[in-house]
Coordinates of C-alpha atoms in Angstrom, one line a residue:
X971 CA 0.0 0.0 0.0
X972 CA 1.3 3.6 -1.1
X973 CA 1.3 6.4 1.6
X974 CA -1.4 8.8 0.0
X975 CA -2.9 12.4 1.2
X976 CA -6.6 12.7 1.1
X977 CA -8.6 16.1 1.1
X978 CA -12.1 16.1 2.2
X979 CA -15.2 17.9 0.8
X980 CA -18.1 18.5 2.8
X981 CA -22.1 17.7 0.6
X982 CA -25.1 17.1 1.2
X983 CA -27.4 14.4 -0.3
X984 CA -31.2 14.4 -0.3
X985 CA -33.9 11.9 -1.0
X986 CA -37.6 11.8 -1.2
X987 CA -36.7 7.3 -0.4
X988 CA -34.2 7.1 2.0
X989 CA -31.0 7.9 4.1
X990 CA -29.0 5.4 1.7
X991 CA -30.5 6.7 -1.6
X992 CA -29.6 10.4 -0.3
X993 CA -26.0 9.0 0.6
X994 CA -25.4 7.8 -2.9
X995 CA -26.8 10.9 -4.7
X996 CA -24.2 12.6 -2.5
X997 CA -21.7 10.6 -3.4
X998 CA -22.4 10.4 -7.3
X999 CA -23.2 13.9 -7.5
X1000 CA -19.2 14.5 -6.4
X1001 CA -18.1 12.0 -8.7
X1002 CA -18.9 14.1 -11.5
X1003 CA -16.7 17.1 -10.4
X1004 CA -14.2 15.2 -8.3
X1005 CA -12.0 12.0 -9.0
X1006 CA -10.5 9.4 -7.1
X1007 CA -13.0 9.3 -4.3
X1008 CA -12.1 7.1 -1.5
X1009 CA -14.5 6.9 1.4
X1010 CA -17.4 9.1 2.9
X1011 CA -18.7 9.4 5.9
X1012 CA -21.9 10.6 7.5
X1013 CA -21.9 14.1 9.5
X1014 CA -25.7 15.0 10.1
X1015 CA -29.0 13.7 9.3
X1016 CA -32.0 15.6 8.9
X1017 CA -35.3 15.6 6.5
X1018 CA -38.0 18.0 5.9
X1019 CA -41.4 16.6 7.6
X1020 CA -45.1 17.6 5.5
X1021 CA -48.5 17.2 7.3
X1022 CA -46.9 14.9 10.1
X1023 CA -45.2 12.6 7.9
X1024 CA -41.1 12.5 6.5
X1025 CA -41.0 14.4 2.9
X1026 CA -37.5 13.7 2.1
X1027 CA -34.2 13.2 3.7
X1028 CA -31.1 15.4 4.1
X1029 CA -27.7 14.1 4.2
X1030 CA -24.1 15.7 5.2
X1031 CA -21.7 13.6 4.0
X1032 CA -17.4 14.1 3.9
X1033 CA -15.6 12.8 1.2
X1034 CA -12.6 12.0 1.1
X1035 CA -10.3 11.5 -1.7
X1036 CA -6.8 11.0 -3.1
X1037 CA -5.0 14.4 -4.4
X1038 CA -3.4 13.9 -7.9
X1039 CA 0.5 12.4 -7.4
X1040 CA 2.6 15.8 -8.9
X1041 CA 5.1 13.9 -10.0
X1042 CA 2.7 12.1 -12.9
X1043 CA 3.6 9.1 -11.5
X1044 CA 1.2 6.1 -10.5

């Protein structure tokens, strides 16, 4: 295993399903923009509650992933 540095980027996710669902549009969302994600992990949890009942969920996720090696090697 190669010693790596990881920065971390702070989203959040949302769902009308569920917590998981909300995690993964987190994460995918970030994909797009970012590259070599590594690992998440959940900071909050909330949702939005209509006529007594759950709406949607809210999800703060970190990311974390490996910076680009500046050397241009692998």
């Amino acid at each position: 295993m190669s010693d790596h540095v990881y920065k971390k980027v702070e989203v959040v996710g949302s769902s009308k399903e569920s917590l998981e669902i909300a995690i993964s549009n987190a994460v995918e969302r970030a994909s797009q923009s970012l590259h070599n994600l590594r690992w998440f992990e959940v900071q909050e949890i909330r949702g939005h509650i209509v006529e007594g009942k759950v709406d949607h969920w809210q999800v703060g996720v970190k990311i974390g992933f490996t910076l680009d090696d500046s050397t241009g090697a692998s």
